[in-house]
XYZ file of C-alpha atoms in Angstrom:
498
model
C 27.241 19.737 -12.353
C 28.888 23.069 -13.118
C 27.109 25.649 -15.272
C 29.090 28.632 -16.526
C 26.960 31.642 -17.476
C 28.485 34.283 -19.727
C 26.960 37.678 -19.029
C 25.436 39.182 -15.897
C 22.449 40.996 -17.380
C 18.821 40.086 -16.676
C 19.046 36.918 -18.807
C 22.244 35.741 -17.135
C 20.997 36.483 -13.634
C 17.690 34.742 -14.378
C 19.541 31.681 -15.661
C 21.732 31.724 -12.558
C 18.814 32.005 -10.143
C 16.918 29.154 -11.786
C 20.096 27.064 -12.035
C 20.625 27.388 -8.285
C 16.978 26.636 -7.596
C 17.304 23.436 -9.638
C 20.400 22.187 -7.820
C 23.109 23.106 -10.341
C 26.378 24.740 -9.362
C 26.454 27.955 -11.368
C 28.917 30.785 -11.890
C 28.217 34.084 -13.651
C 31.069 35.832 -15.462
C 30.535 39.518 -16.249
C 32.960 41.738 -18.171
C 31.958 44.944 -16.360
C 32.435 45.908 -12.706
C 28.646 46.066 -12.281
C 25.940 43.602 -13.281
C 22.759 44.400 -15.174
C 23.658 44.552 -18.863
C 21.115 46.837 -20.498
C 19.242 47.126 -17.216
C 21.811 49.750 -16.358
C 22.225 52.732 -14.077
C 25.026 54.906 -12.721
C 25.520 58.079 -10.723
C 26.657 61.545 -11.742
C 26.992 64.415 -9.253
C 24.738 62.645 -6.770
C 22.015 61.907 -9.344
C 21.067 58.354 -10.319
C 20.718 57.888 -14.077
C 18.368 55.037 -14.977
C 19.172 54.029 -18.559
C 16.592 51.289 -18.968
C 13.243 50.889 -17.236
C 10.429 53.119 -18.479
C 7.771 50.467 -17.906
C 7.968 46.717 -17.280
C 5.621 44.050 -18.605
C 4.544 41.736 -15.806
C 3.697 44.067 -12.923
C 0.062 42.892 -12.750
C -0.146 40.017 -10.229
C -2.691 38.270 -12.466
C -0.245 37.939 -15.360
C 1.967 34.950 -16.077
C 5.021 37.198 -16.305
C 4.446 38.405 -12.755
C 5.164 34.855 -11.571
C 8.580 34.992 -13.243
C 9.484 38.359 -11.722
C 8.347 37.036 -8.358
C 10.527 33.932 -8.726
C 13.459 36.196 -9.580
C 12.912 38.444 -6.561
C 12.025 41.478 -8.676
C 8.389 41.712 -7.556
C 6.350 40.504 -4.604
C 7.165 40.631 -0.892
C 5.809 44.142 -0.542
C 7.873 45.635 -3.375
C 6.066 48.740 -4.564
C 5.140 49.227 -8.216
C 4.708 52.742 -9.603
C 1.636 52.983 -11.821
C 1.973 56.332 -13.570
C -1.197 58.368 -14.228
C -0.248 58.830 -17.884
C 1.821 57.092 -20.543
C 2.928 60.277 -22.279
C 1.745 63.664 -23.517
C 2.103 64.835 -27.114
C 1.556 68.375 -28.379
C 0.736 70.109 -31.649
C 0.831 73.917 -31.643
C -1.445 74.925 -28.743
C -3.170 71.534 -28.475
C -2.196 68.618 -26.280
C -3.163 64.972 -26.007
C -2.480 62.763 -22.999
C -2.597 58.975 -23.105
C -3.982 58.364 -19.646
C -3.828 55.263 -17.519
C -7.611 55.678 -17.371
C -8.435 54.524 -20.892
C -11.941 55.993 -20.830
C -10.462 59.382 -20.001
C -8.262 59.007 -23.067
C -11.305 58.152 -25.183
C -13.197 61.172 -23.859
C -10.373 63.652 -24.507
C -9.641 62.243 -27.959
C -13.265 62.757 -28.976
C -13.299 66.272 -27.541
C -10.182 66.999 -29.589
C -11.520 65.503 -32.827
C -15.230 64.577 -32.976
C -14.867 63.654 -36.660
C -12.534 60.802 -35.626
C -15.092 59.188 -33.292
C -15.239 55.843 -35.118
C -11.453 55.502 -35.368
C -11.074 56.530 -31.714
C -13.587 53.925 -30.548
C -11.822 51.270 -32.611
C -8.490 52.262 -31.066
C -9.729 52.203 -27.471
C -11.691 48.968 -27.965
C -8.636 47.271 -29.472
C -6.514 48.454 -26.543
C -9.074 46.898 -24.215
C -8.783 43.556 -26.042
C -4.968 43.671 -26.091
C -4.913 43.908 -22.289
C -5.302 40.099 -22.315
C -1.956 39.535 -24.078
C 0.642 37.898 -21.868
C 4.094 36.335 -22.034
C 4.588 32.584 -22.096
C 6.794 31.257 -19.313
C 7.557 27.811 -20.762
C 9.604 26.893 -23.864
C 7.439 25.957 -26.869
C 8.905 22.444 -27.048
C 7.679 21.656 -23.518
C 4.054 22.412 -24.346
C 1.365 20.027 -25.524
C -1.893 20.692 -27.355
C -3.720 21.305 -24.067
C -1.158 23.958 -23.060
C -1.527 25.674 -26.427
C -5.312 25.649 -26.063
C -5.087 27.242 -22.602
C -2.738 29.913 -23.946
C -5.135 30.653 -26.781
C -8.141 30.813 -24.465
C -6.353 33.256 -22.187
C -5.732 35.730 -25.037
C -8.755 34.926 -27.225
C -10.107 38.492 -27.156
C -6.820 39.826 -28.527
C -6.388 37.304 -31.355
C -8.482 39.221 -33.944
C -6.515 42.386 -33.121
C -3.215 40.554 -33.586
C -4.295 39.161 -36.949
C -5.567 42.546 -38.097
C -2.607 44.732 -37.154
C 0.516 42.589 -37.137
C 0.934 43.209 -40.879
C 0.174 46.928 -40.668
C 2.830 49.563 -39.954
C 2.361 52.302 -37.362
C 2.681 54.840 -40.167
C -0.227 53.228 -42.022
C -2.288 52.891 -38.842
C -1.898 56.615 -38.108
C -3.599 57.514 -41.396
C -6.965 56.316 -40.089
C -7.122 59.494 -37.992
C -7.942 62.857 -39.552
C -6.638 65.110 -36.803
C -2.857 65.765 -37.022
C -2.379 65.368 -33.272
C -4.022 61.938 -33.319
C -1.735 60.952 -36.167
C 1.256 62.324 -34.306
C 0.754 60.344 -31.109
C 0.932 57.091 -33.072
C 4.428 57.743 -34.392
C 6.252 59.416 -31.513
C 7.076 56.467 -29.234
C 8.031 53.593 -31.565
C 9.502 53.673 -35.095
C 6.758 54.300 -37.657
C 7.946 51.248 -39.617
C 7.170 49.051 -36.625
C 4.096 46.834 -36.566
C 0.987 48.679 -35.374
C 0.350 45.752 -33.045
C 3.424 46.745 -31.027
C 1.984 50.215 -30.418
C -1.368 48.801 -29.295
C 0.328 46.214 -27.085
C 2.532 48.810 -25.413
C -0.330 51.069 -24.389
C -2.498 48.086 -23.440
C 0.101 46.818 -20.980
C 0.300 50.267 -19.424
C -3.448 50.708 -18.891
C -3.913 47.130 -17.662
C -1.567 47.658 -14.718
C 0.832 45.247 -16.372
C 3.331 47.921 -17.375
C 4.333 49.659 -14.161
C 7.779 50.510 -12.828
C 9.118 48.401 -9.935
C 10.485 50.228 -6.933
C 14.050 51.395 -7.542
C 13.845 51.122 -11.323
C 16.782 49.402 -13.004
C 18.915 49.552 -9.869
C 16.184 47.989 -7.746
C 15.635 45.186 -10.256
C 19.315 44.256 -10.468
C 20.031 44.676 -6.757
C 17.207 42.282 -5.893
C 18.234 39.716 -8.515
C 21.896 39.810 -7.466
C 20.897 39.532 -3.811
C 18.710 36.490 -4.451
C 21.370 34.804 -6.576
C 23.905 35.235 -3.779
C 21.400 33.955 -1.201
C 20.933 30.816 -3.325
C 24.690 30.162 -3.295
C 25.583 31.409 -6.774
C 29.000 32.895 -7.528
C 29.626 36.076 -9.501
C 32.934 37.030 -11.093
C 33.058 40.668 -12.189
C 35.645 42.099 -14.587
C 35.963 38.660 -16.195
C 35.535 39.144 -19.939
C 35.269 35.894 -21.870
C 37.562 35.736 -24.896
C 36.700 32.280 -26.203
C 34.486 29.273 -25.657
C 36.703 26.213 -26.089
C 34.957 23.571 -28.225
C 36.376 20.104 -28.875
C 34.303 17.939 -31.169
C 30.679 18.552 -30.235
C 31.329 19.685 -26.669
C 32.430 22.910 -25.067
C 35.110 22.212 -22.474
C 35.175 25.626 -20.832
C 35.936 29.296 -21.420
C 39.074 31.406 -21.683
C 39.178 34.958 -20.338
C 40.907 38.055 -21.651
C 43.419 37.939 -18.775
C 44.610 34.500 -19.918
C 42.873 32.470 -17.208
C 40.235 29.819 -17.879
C 37.588 27.682 -16.229
C 36.026 24.344 -17.105
C 32.295 23.745 -17.431
C 29.840 20.889 -17.852
C 27.358 23.286 -19.481
C 27.702 26.831 -20.787
C 24.904 29.361 -21.114
C 25.785 32.292 -23.354
C 23.602 35.079 -21.963
C 25.356 37.853 -23.846
C 24.811 39.447 -27.249
C 24.332 36.660 -29.806
C 26.489 38.335 -32.465
C 29.313 38.525 -29.927
C 28.730 34.865 -29.035
C 28.846 33.546 -32.592
C 31.406 35.848 -34.197
C 33.911 36.175 -31.371
C 33.413 33.679 -28.552
C 32.814 30.859 -31.058
C 35.049 32.388 -33.757
C 32.317 32.390 -36.412
C 32.163 28.597 -36.704
C 28.749 27.794 -35.224
C 26.418 30.626 -36.238
C 22.842 29.401 -36.322
C 20.912 29.925 -39.575
C 18.198 31.781 -37.642
C 20.692 34.516 -36.748
C 22.849 34.398 -39.861
C 19.958 35.311 -42.154
C 19.114 38.289 -39.971
C 22.659 39.617 -39.755
C 23.008 39.285 -43.537
C 19.700 40.997 -44.393
C 19.673 44.143 -42.284
C 17.230 45.847 -44.659
C 14.558 43.355 -43.619
C 15.609 42.514 -40.070
C 16.254 45.946 -38.640
C 17.427 46.966 -35.201
C 16.960 50.347 -33.594
C 18.803 52.363 -31.005
C 18.772 55.836 -29.456
C 20.758 58.667 -27.923
C 19.885 59.327 -24.287
C 20.726 62.615 -22.565
C 20.588 63.231 -18.808
C 20.205 66.532 -16.982
C 20.251 67.755 -13.398
C 17.435 70.114 -12.471
C 17.729 72.476 -9.523
C 13.933 72.510 -9.210
C 11.418 69.692 -8.953
C 10.487 68.768 -12.502
C 6.963 67.667 -11.570
C 6.197 71.313 -10.763
C 6.996 72.323 -14.370
C 6.580 69.352 -16.709
C 2.935 68.482 -17.483
C 3.453 64.704 -17.352
C 6.151 62.220 -16.338
C 6.873 61.713 -20.073
C 6.287 64.479 -22.614
C 6.963 64.461 -26.343
C 8.856 67.675 -27.156
C 9.045 69.074 -30.684
C 12.599 69.717 -31.834
C 14.699 70.873 -34.758
C 17.962 68.999 -34.236
C 20.460 67.936 -36.877
C 22.343 64.768 -35.919
C 24.887 63.619 -38.503
C 22.972 65.454 -41.207
C 19.580 64.003 -40.218
C 16.719 66.124 -38.931
C 15.290 65.012 -35.584
C 11.878 66.596 -35.028
C 10.979 65.296 -31.580
C 12.228 63.606 -28.455
C 10.799 62.119 -25.260
C 11.434 64.094 -22.060
C 11.001 62.238 -18.787
C 11.473 63.005 -15.109
C 11.958 60.553 -12.231
C 10.395 62.456 -9.340
C 8.394 59.346 -8.439
C 11.713 57.939 -7.141
C 12.973 60.434 -4.492
C 16.302 58.584 -4.128
C 17.285 59.375 -7.729
C 18.103 63.030 -6.992
C 19.192 65.186 -4.043
C 16.348 66.703 -2.040
C 14.479 69.420 -3.912
C 16.090 68.502 -7.254
C 15.271 66.232 -10.191
C 16.990 64.151 -12.821
C 15.705 64.424 -16.403
C 16.128 61.986 -19.270
C 15.761 62.713 -22.975
C 15.335 59.880 -25.476
C 16.195 60.601 -29.091
C 14.564 57.447 -30.422
C 14.019 55.921 -33.852
C 17.677 55.557 -34.759
C 18.877 52.566 -36.754
C 21.968 50.656 -37.911
C 23.268 53.488 -40.082
C 23.083 55.882 -37.135
C 25.205 53.488 -35.106
C 27.717 53.290 -37.947
C 28.056 57.095 -38.014
C 28.693 57.286 -34.275
C 31.045 54.287 -34.356
C 33.092 55.650 -37.264
C 33.546 58.945 -35.426
C 34.473 57.142 -32.196
C 37.099 55.052 -33.991
C 38.581 57.868 -36.075
C 38.564 60.838 -33.711
C 37.817 60.142 -30.062
C 38.056 63.801 -29.059
C 35.625 64.831 -31.804
C 33.257 62.070 -30.701
C 33.108 63.419 -27.139
C 32.716 66.948 -28.441
C 29.865 65.927 -30.780
C 27.824 64.088 -28.191
C 28.225 66.833 -25.585
C 27.269 69.479 -28.150
C 24.132 67.464 -28.941
C 23.359 67.321 -25.217
C 23.608 71.111 -25.001
C 21.391 71.614 -28.072
C 18.758 69.313 -26.580
C 18.894 71.318 -23.346
C 18.309 74.541 -25.281
C 15.230 72.929 -26.846
C 13.925 71.952 -23.411
C 14.356 75.503 -22.146
C 12.567 76.959 -25.164
C 9.584 74.722 -24.438
C 9.772 75.187 -20.649
C 11.274 78.650 -19.983
C 10.894 78.102 -16.228
C 13.927 75.820 -16.460
C 16.242 78.485 -17.839
C 19.450 78.514 -15.813
C 18.179 75.675 -13.622
C 19.309 72.584 -15.563
C 22.682 71.353 -16.747
C 23.984 68.360 -18.681
C 25.062 65.272 -16.737
C 25.735 62.648 -19.418
C 25.019 61.543 -22.978
C 24.628 57.891 -24.003
C 25.138 57.040 -27.680
C 24.772 53.761 -29.602
C 28.538 53.387 -29.174
C 28.036 53.401 -25.406
C 25.655 50.449 -25.784
C 28.231 48.544 -27.809
C 31.112 49.426 -25.517
C 29.289 48.380 -22.343
C 27.256 45.407 -23.603
C 28.931 44.451 -26.915
C 25.491 45.164 -28.371
C 25.045 44.378 -32.052
C 24.899 47.715 -33.911
C 24.411 49.462 -30.569
C 20.839 48.147 -30.390
C 19.110 47.989 -27.012
C 16.306 45.758 -28.328
C 16.186 42.697 -30.571
C 15.197 42.667 -34.258
C 12.255 44.964 -34.884
C 8.785 43.587 -35.453
C 7.681 45.031 -38.800
C 4.794 44.075 -41.114
C 7.294 42.288 -43.369
C 8.624 40.041 -40.609
C 6.877 37.095 -38.989
C 7.070 36.509 -35.240
C 10.026 34.178 -34.776
C 11.797 32.504 -31.885
C 15.044 30.545 -31.629
C 15.069 27.411 -29.485
C 18.225 28.411 -27.595
C 20.266 25.412 -28.735
C 23.293 25.057 -31.009
C 22.885 22.225 -33.487
C 26.654 21.558 -33.631
C 27.572 21.984 -29.947
C 25.741 19.771 -27.479
C 26.314 21.534 -24.159
C 25.943 25.234 -25.000
C 22.609 26.999 -24.532
C 21.659 30.549 -25.432
C 19.764 33.106 -23.353
C 18.918 36.741 -23.930
C 16.414 38.993 -25.650
C 17.875 38.259 -29.107
C 16.209 34.831 -29.127
C 12.856 36.465 -29.929
C 11.693 39.307 -32.134
C 11.378 42.695 -30.454
C 13.204 41.752 -27.251
C 13.001 43.564 -23.919
C 13.533 42.720 -20.252
C 10.628 40.217 -19.963
C 11.977 38.179 -22.881
C 15.466 38.340 -21.394
C 14.124 36.996 -18.096
C 12.046 34.218 -19.660
C 14.981 33.216 -21.890
C 17.060 32.575 -18.763
C 14.182 30.516 -17.397
C 13.891 28.621 -20.689
C 17.622 27.851 -20.681
C 17.383 26.097 -17.321
C 14.140 24.349 -18.263
C 15.956 22.982 -21.314
C 18.977 22.058 -19.215
C 16.754 20.153 -16.798
C 15.227 18.211 -19.698
C 18.694 17.380 -21.042
C 20.026 16.219 -17.668
C 16.901 14.514 -16.306
C 16.336 16.970 -13.484
C 13.034 18.415 -12.319
C 12.617 22.112 -12.958
C 11.994 24.377 -9.995
C 8.351 24.458 -8.942
C 7.183 26.851 -6.271
């Protein structure tokens, strides 16, 4: 039974690996010369630019998600995981605050900074401790019974009150419980302030629990290991094969047509690419699921966010200058008429292979950009390509000047390597509105999940982070697993069991 998988990102590779493990004949078709999707990387001037992995949920061997990464070849078998000493550092005038891996150290330094916030600080740290129990599910909801649900609940029981309390509260509102401006600032510098406060607590909890480390090799290591395992299992990969259309006759998809005019037949198709691209282009707008349609039509409620990422080569080791691996830097940047007051500055010295000896690669994340920011970049790209390149490179230079003002030791020792805009995300991954994550989890939006099926086409399944709110690599991986679990149920096969 032949399974055609559209898209060679984490979701597509996961679907392919599980398909091979379950005895299907699978083929992955990827439009780019390199696999990975948003788990992307490339080289400039001998430096490796990792455009994805800052931390990965599932690096704690006790977690359910670890089992998935192990099955996919990403973790286990002696693969090292970097557990950074700190999550990030944020500054305010001459004061600094570090969110340490050691949560009690964070508590201690917060109280030293602001004794009047002792109660709020204790609440924050205690809630982080409870959220450490949160974990990903690795089975589709429809395969679970009441006993499975009870076990899931029991595993996360300490975190349930925290989830109920903060899911409907924004990060902006949560920050107001602190009196000190630096404590308020740390809340809003990593995720959009409109995001659910639960997301902020969850993110830091995964980091301090050892469940948010960075696998050896970063994005490149993850994809290299997944591609290697897929090949070892007998899977076939076709690069530079962009799908133009999924051919549907009646209630069945017969196969896919490619941009070069060729085609291939399929018994089953798994669309592991952007869902907007799947519905609007590959299926010509005829089979859009209500779950997605309502979100595309109400962007004020179901928001997506994106970023601009800048990369720099440093002639000196960054760890000798930068206080932490990730530092929040204050800025005064105007991007398309909007003031940007901060960005995240990160170095990769924990991965010696990312830069020539004695040098470093730096990444800047201008986060908290949304659909309208994508539209501004896209309009410029479409109307004046030369101006687009000029604008993004000018922004990269202005960011570099800000870095040097904060860290004068880097004057004359860093230069711009590359700038990634929301248009880059769309061009490389056909990403809806240039978003690198799924629909944002805000207080106004309930946690939702699509079942990965099309009600009007019997043999097409969906995979990818867009099937759940928030998104991310773990959800991409589990969605590929879910797709094959569902396929096994449909075809009467037994799903892979280690």
